């Protein structure tokens, strides 16, 4: 399995970083975790074809995790007609908005819902296509907006490996919503955000983390980088920072 980091920025892109978007490549099957970067362009630039895409999983509805979806879904609807994939969104209003926009910009053909399959997920959702198993864990990142705005971390299991993507975590460290499974099990890798707390506040989960490696992305403000680098070597597992274009093979 290859994990390609298409976008590693926080809520705002920079000269070197797109917003959140990660591509899992397992054989000839592709999956996206969040779509805050121009995913269809990045697939093509990396020699991958949208026809290989099987599913897109969103951690939450914020634009830095979703804004690249419109381009992907629109192009796959009208041009890449061999493509067919599921899009797991966290809010029905988001599904309605994207479907509506595609129907507006492609008024002559409308959305082909047999191929571009928007689906609402919830905390009981488990995706398993025999190649990858994706299990969500609720976080409290969106709780400040009010009820009806869920957010999730994901456990991804494929080829005997276990990866955790935290998505965005709470703005309030008192919520302690770093995924519990990574404090309990020796997962192979966790990709953790670093925008809503400080490297020092991360101590509560870093000290109990049972995984083999931990990588930070979604870093804001960028001045944190040196303090994050200083964390490596403090614990029994390596810690590093992700950049756009990084590829990890597991
Ligand atoms: Zn974000
Ligand atoms: Zn967010």
PDB file of N, CA, C and O in Angstrom, residues 194-240:
ATOM      1  N   UNK A 194      -2.199  19.075  13.578  1.00  0.00           N
ATOM      2  CA  UNK A 194      -1.479  19.879  14.587  1.00  0.00           C
ATOM      3  C   UNK A 194      -1.844  21.351  14.403  1.00  0.00           C
ATOM      4  O   UNK A 194      -0.979  22.219  14.326  1.00  0.00           O
ATOM      5  N   UNK A 195      -3.168  21.613  14.347  1.00  0.00           N
ATOM      6  CA  UNK A 195      -3.601  23.006  14.206  1.00  0.00           C
ATOM      7  C   UNK A 195      -4.388  23.486  15.418  1.00  0.00           C
ATOM      8  O   UNK A 195      -4.504  24.687  15.638  1.00  0.00           O
ATOM      9  N   UNK A 196      -4.953  22.550  16.175  1.00  0.00           N
ATOM     10  CA  UNK A 196      -5.897  22.952  17.220  1.00  0.00           C
ATOM     11  C   UNK A 196      -5.361  22.781  18.637  1.00  0.00           C
ATOM     12  O   UNK A 196      -6.098  22.868  19.602  1.00  0.00           O
ATOM     13  N   UNK A 197      -4.046  22.507  18.713  1.00  0.00           N
ATOM     14  CA  UNK A 197      -3.408  22.390  20.029  1.00  0.00           C
ATOM     15  C   UNK A 197      -1.916  22.581  19.812  1.00  0.00           C
ATOM     16  O   UNK A 197      -1.432  22.596  18.677  1.00  0.00           O
ATOM     17  N   UNK A 198      -1.201  22.723  20.892  1.00  0.00           N
ATOM     18  CA  UNK A 198       0.243  22.963  20.779  1.00  0.00           C
ATOM     19  C   UNK A 198       1.006  21.647  20.906  1.00  0.00           C
ATOM     20  O   UNK A 198       0.469  20.661  21.439  1.00  0.00           O
ATOM     21  N   UNK A 199       2.256  21.608  20.440  1.00  0.00           N
ATOM     22  CA  UNK A 199       3.068  20.391  20.626  1.00  0.00           C
ATOM     23  C   UNK A 199       3.153  20.011  22.101  1.00  0.00           C
ATOM     24  O   UNK A 199       3.185  18.825  22.442  1.00  0.00           O
ATOM     25  N   UNK A 200       3.149  21.003  22.979  1.00  0.00           N
ATOM     26  CA  UNK A 200       3.229  20.720  24.421  1.00  0.00           C
ATOM     27  C   UNK A 200       1.920  20.084  24.910  1.00  0.00           C
ATOM     28  O   UNK A 200       1.928  19.147  25.712  1.00  0.00           O
ATOM     29  N   UNK A 201       0.786  20.569  24.401  1.00  0.00           N
ATOM     30  CA  UNK A 201      -0.509  19.986  24.803  1.00  0.00           C
ATOM     31  C   UNK A 201      -0.686  18.565  24.282  1.00  0.00           C
ATOM     32  O   UNK A 201      -1.500  17.804  24.798  1.00  0.00           O
ATOM     33  N   UNK A 202       0.057  18.224  23.219  1.00  0.00           N
ATOM     34  CA  UNK A 202      -0.055  16.874  22.642  1.00  0.00           C
ATOM     35  C   UNK A 202       0.537  15.811  23.567  1.00  0.00           C
ATOM     36  O   UNK A 202       0.311  14.614  23.361  1.00  0.00           O
ATOM     37  N   UNK A 203       1.260  16.241  24.570  1.00  0.00           N
ATOM     38  CA  UNK A 203       1.934  15.325  25.503  1.00  0.00           C
ATOM     39  C   UNK A 203       0.979  14.251  26.057  1.00  0.00           C
ATOM     40  O   UNK A 203       1.357  13.096  26.222  1.00  0.00           O
ATOM     41  N   UNK A 204      -0.291  14.633  26.296  1.00  0.00           N
ATOM     42  CA  UNK A 204      -1.215  13.680  26.939  1.00  0.00           C
ATOM     43  C   UNK A 204      -1.411  12.429  26.089  1.00  0.00           C
ATOM     44  O   UNK A 204      -1.590  11.338  26.612  1.00  0.00           O
ATOM     45  N   UNK A 205      -1.392  12.573  24.753  1.00  0.00           N
ATOM     46  CA  UNK A 205      -1.529  11.353  23.946  1.00  0.00           C
ATOM     47  C   UNK A 205      -0.180  10.828  23.474  1.00  0.00           C
ATOM     48  O   UNK A 205      -0.002   9.631  23.299  1.00  0.00           O
ATOM     49  N   UNK A 206       0.805  11.703  23.303  1.00  0.00           N
ATOM     50  CA  UNK A 206       2.125  11.230  22.860  1.00  0.00           C
ATOM     51  C   UNK A 206       2.727  10.267  23.889  1.00  0.00           C
ATOM     52  O   UNK A 206       3.346   9.268  23.535  1.00  0.00           O
ATOM     53  N   UNK A 207       2.500  10.545  25.169  1.00  0.00           N
ATOM     54  CA  UNK A 207       3.120   9.698  26.194  1.00  0.00           C
ATOM     55  C   UNK A 207       2.477   8.315  26.259  1.00  0.00           C
ATOM     56  O   UNK A 207       3.120   7.361  26.671  1.00  0.00           O
ATOM     57  N   UNK A 208       1.206   8.220  25.832  1.00  0.00           N
ATOM     58  CA  UNK A 208       0.513   6.932  25.885  1.00  0.00           C
ATOM     59  C   UNK A 208       0.357   6.268  24.518  1.00  0.00           C
ATOM     60  O   UNK A 208      -0.226   5.189  24.418  1.00  0.00           O
ATOM     61  N   UNK A 209       0.841   6.926  23.481  1.00  0.00           N
ATOM     62  CA  UNK A 209       0.676   6.395  22.129  1.00  0.00           C
ATOM     63  C   UNK A 209       1.376   5.043  21.998  1.00  0.00           C
ATOM     64  O   UNK A 209       2.537   4.897  22.366  1.00  0.00           O
ATOM     65  N   UNK A 210       0.648   4.046  21.461  1.00  0.00           N
ATOM     66  CA  UNK A 210       1.201   2.689  21.340  1.00  0.00           C
ATOM     67  C   UNK A 210       1.647   2.369  19.920  1.00  0.00           C
ATOM     68  O   UNK A 210       2.116   1.271  19.642  1.00  0.00           O
ATOM     69  N   UNK A 211       1.447   3.302  19.000  1.00  0.00           N
ATOM     70  CA  UNK A 211       1.754   3.031  17.590  1.00  0.00           C
ATOM     71  C   UNK A 211       3.248   3.005  17.310  1.00  0.00           C
ATOM     72  O   UNK A 211       4.080   3.319  18.166  1.00  0.00           O
ATOM     73  N   UNK A 212       3.576   2.609  16.062  1.00  0.00           N
ATOM     74  CA  UNK A 212       4.986   2.447  15.676  1.00  0.00           C
ATOM     75  C   UNK A 212       5.583   3.729  15.114  1.00  0.00           C
ATOM     76  O   UNK A 212       6.803   3.861  15.020  1.00  0.00           O
ATOM     77  N   UNK A 213       4.725   4.663  14.696  1.00  0.00           N
ATOM     78  CA  UNK A 213       5.218   5.903  14.089  1.00  0.00           C
ATOM     79  C   UNK A 213       4.090   6.927  14.141  1.00  0.00           C
ATOM     80  O   UNK A 213       2.915   6.563  14.040  1.00  0.00           O
ATOM     81  N   UNK A 214       4.460   8.192  14.254  1.00  0.00           N
ATOM     82  CA  UNK A 214       3.436   9.241  14.276  1.00  0.00           C
ATOM     83  C   UNK A 214       3.900  10.405  13.405  1.00  0.00           C
ATOM     84  O   UNK A 214       5.021  10.887  13.554  1.00  0.00           O
ATOM     85  N   UNK A 215       3.045  10.806  12.469  1.00  0.00           N
ATOM     86  CA  UNK A 215       3.378  11.902  11.552  1.00  0.00           C
ATOM     87  C   UNK A 215       2.355  13.015  11.716  1.00  0.00           C
ATOM     88  O   UNK A 215       1.145  12.755  11.724  1.00  0.00           O
ATOM     89  N   UNK A 216       2.843  14.236  11.808  1.00  0.00           N
ATOM     90  CA  UNK A 216       1.932  15.373  11.919  1.00  0.00           C
ATOM     91  C   UNK A 216       1.737  16.036  10.559  1.00  0.00           C
ATOM     92  O   UNK A 216       2.681  16.178   9.775  1.00  0.00           O
ATOM     93  N   UNK A 217       0.502  16.454  10.315  1.00  0.00           N
ATOM     94  CA  UNK A 217       0.216  17.309   9.163  1.00  0.00           C
ATOM     95  C   UNK A 217      -0.733  18.410   9.652  1.00  0.00           C
ATOM     96  O   UNK A 217      -0.964  18.556  10.856  1.00  0.00           O
ATOM     97  N   UNK A 218      -1.271  19.236   8.701  1.00  0.00           N
ATOM     98  CA  UNK A 218      -2.260  20.235   9.078  1.00  0.00           C
ATOM     99  C   UNK A 218      -1.676  21.153  10.169  1.00  0.00           C
ATOM    100  O   UNK A 218      -2.357  21.511  11.138  1.00  0.00           O
ATOM    101  N   UNK A 219      -0.397  21.506  10.014  1.00  0.00           N
ATOM    102  CA  UNK A 219       0.303  22.277  11.054  1.00  0.00           C
ATOM    103  C   UNK A 219      -0.021  23.765  10.927  1.00  0.00           C
ATOM    104  O   UNK A 219       0.139  24.374   9.869  1.00  0.00           O
ATOM    105  N   UNK A 220      -0.485  24.346  12.005  1.00  0.00           N
ATOM    106  CA  UNK A 220      -0.754  25.781  12.075  1.00  0.00           C
ATOM    107  C   UNK A 220      -0.614  26.247  13.526  1.00  0.00           C
ATOM    108  O   UNK A 220      -1.109  25.567  14.410  1.00  0.00           O
ATOM    109  N   UNK A 221       0.021  27.387  13.785  1.00  0.00           N
ATOM    110  CA  UNK A 221       0.794  28.176  12.831  1.00  0.00           C
ATOM    111  C   UNK A 221       2.119  27.480  12.507  1.00  0.00           C
ATOM    112  O   UNK A 221       2.590  26.634  13.276  1.00  0.00           O
ATOM    113  N   UNK A 222       2.705  27.871  11.400  1.00  0.00           N
ATOM    114  CA  UNK A 222       3.876  27.180  10.874  1.00  0.00           C
ATOM    115  C   UNK A 222       5.088  27.331  11.812  1.00  0.00           C
ATOM    116  O   UNK A 222       6.016  26.521  11.771  1.00  0.00           O
ATOM    117  N   UNK A 223       5.029  28.315  12.704  1.00  0.00           N
ATOM    118  CA  UNK A 223       6.115  28.498  13.697  1.00  0.00           C
ATOM    119  C   UNK A 223       6.251  27.286  14.623  1.00  0.00           C
ATOM    120  O   UNK A 223       7.257  27.125  15.303  1.00  0.00           O
ATOM    121  N   UNK A 224       5.214  26.436  14.642  1.00  0.00           N
ATOM    122  CA  UNK A 224       5.285  25.241  15.489  1.00  0.00           C
ATOM    123  C   UNK A 224       6.297  24.216  14.966  1.00  0.00           C
ATOM    124  O   UNK A 224       6.676  23.297  15.700  1.00  0.00           O
ATOM    125  N   UNK A 225       6.708  24.335  13.715  1.00  0.00           N
ATOM    126  CA  UNK A 225       7.476  23.259  13.085  1.00  0.00           C
ATOM    127  C   UNK A 225       8.700  22.851  13.904  1.00  0.00           C
ATOM    128  O   UNK A 225       8.953  21.665  14.108  1.00  0.00           O
ATOM    129  N   UNK A 226       9.450  23.845  14.388  1.00  0.00           N
ATOM    130  CA  UNK A 226      10.672  23.514  15.142  1.00  0.00           C
ATOM    131  C   UNK A 226      10.335  22.785  16.435  1.00  0.00           C
ATOM    132  O   UNK A 226      11.041  21.847  16.830  1.00  0.00           O
ATOM    133  N   UNK A 227       9.248  23.202  17.081  1.00  0.00           N
ATOM    134  CA  UNK A 227       8.862  22.543  18.340  1.00  0.00           C
ATOM    135  C   UNK A 227       8.363  21.119  18.089  1.00  0.00           C
ATOM    136  O   UNK A 227       8.537  20.231  18.921  1.00  0.00           O
ATOM    137  N   UNK A 228       7.737  20.904  16.925  1.00  0.00           N
ATOM    138  CA  UNK A 228       7.289  19.536  16.595  1.00  0.00           C
ATOM    139  C   UNK A 228       8.514  18.665  16.314  1.00  0.00           C
ATOM    140  O   UNK A 228       8.610  17.535  16.790  1.00  0.00           O
ATOM    141  N   UNK A 229       9.481  19.231  15.565  1.00  0.00           N
ATOM    142  CA  UNK A 229      10.701  18.453  15.255  1.00  0.00           C
ATOM    143  C   UNK A 229      11.413  18.035  16.535  1.00  0.00           C
ATOM    144  O   UNK A 229      11.977  16.944  16.616  1.00  0.00           O
ATOM    145  N   UNK A 230      11.333  18.900  17.540  1.00  0.00           N
ATOM    146  CA  UNK A 230      12.016  18.609  18.805  1.00  0.00           C
ATOM    147  C   UNK A 230      11.369  17.440  19.556  1.00  0.00           C
ATOM    148  O   UNK A 230      11.963  16.875  20.482  1.00  0.00           O
ATOM    149  N   UNK A 231      10.141  17.065  19.158  1.00  0.00           N
ATOM    150  CA  UNK A 231       9.477  15.937  19.831  1.00  0.00           C
ATOM    151  C   UNK A 231      10.103  14.605  19.447  1.00  0.00           C
ATOM    152  O   UNK A 231      10.031  13.625  20.197  1.00  0.00           O
ATOM    153  N   UNK A 232      10.698  14.552  18.241  1.00  0.00           N
ATOM    154  CA  UNK A 232      11.263  13.285  17.774  1.00  0.00           C
ATOM    155  C   UNK A 232      12.445  12.892  18.670  1.00  0.00           C
ATOM    156  O   UNK A 232      13.333  13.712  18.924  1.00  0.00           O
ATOM    157  N   UNK A 233      12.427  11.657  19.130  1.00  0.00           N
ATOM    158  CA  UNK A 233      13.485  11.185  20.023  1.00  0.00           C
ATOM    159  C   UNK A 233      13.058  11.164  21.483  1.00  0.00           C
ATOM    160  O   UNK A 233      13.703  10.537  22.314  1.00  0.00           O
ATOM    161  N   UNK A 234      11.943  11.852  21.782  1.00  0.00           N
ATOM    162  CA  UNK A 234      11.462  11.883  23.170  1.00  0.00           C
ATOM    163  C   UNK A 234      10.701  10.624  23.561  1.00  0.00           C
ATOM    164  O   UNK A 234      10.544  10.328  24.737  1.00  0.00           O
ATOM    165  N   UNK A 235      10.188   9.929  22.537  1.00  0.00           N
ATOM    166  CA  UNK A 235       9.317   8.783  22.818  1.00  0.00           C
ATOM    167  C   UNK A 235       9.880   7.531  22.145  1.00  0.00           C
ATOM    168  O   UNK A 235      10.879   7.611  21.414  1.00  0.00           O
ATOM    169  N   UNK A 236       9.212   6.415  22.350  1.00  0.00           N
ATOM    170  CA  UNK A 236       9.732   5.137  21.851  1.00  0.00           C
ATOM    171  C   UNK A 236       9.490   4.946  20.349  1.00  0.00           C
ATOM    172  O   UNK A 236       9.843   3.917  19.786  1.00  0.00           O
ATOM    173  N   UNK A 237       8.882   5.894  19.709  1.00  0.00           N
ATOM    174  CA  UNK A 237       8.515   5.774  18.280  1.00  0.00           C
ATOM    175  C   UNK A 237       8.942   7.080  17.598  1.00  0.00           C
ATOM    176  O   UNK A 237       9.045   8.124  18.252  1.00  0.00           O
ATOM    177  N   UNK A 238       9.201   7.035  16.289  1.00  0.00           N
ATOM    178  CA  UNK A 238       9.595   8.266  15.590  1.00  0.00           C
ATOM    179  C   UNK A 238       8.419   9.203  15.324  1.00  0.00           C
ATOM    180  O   UNK A 238       7.283   8.762  15.125  1.00  0.00           O
ATOM    181  N   UNK A 239       8.725  10.491  15.339  1.00  0.00           N
ATOM    182  CA  UNK A 239       7.738  11.538  15.050  1.00  0.00           C
ATOM    183  C   UNK A 239       8.318  12.390  13.922  1.00  0.00           C
ATOM    184  O   UNK A 239       9.499  12.739  13.944  1.00  0.00           O
ATOM    185  N   UNK A 240       7.502  12.714  12.944  1.00  0.00           N
ATOM    186  CA  UNK A 240       7.988  13.555  11.844  1.00  0.00           C
ATOM    187  C   UNK A 240       6.832  14.412  11.328  1.00  0.00           C
ATOM    188  O   UNK A 240       5.688  14.263  11.770  1.00  0.00           O
TER     189      UNK A 240
END
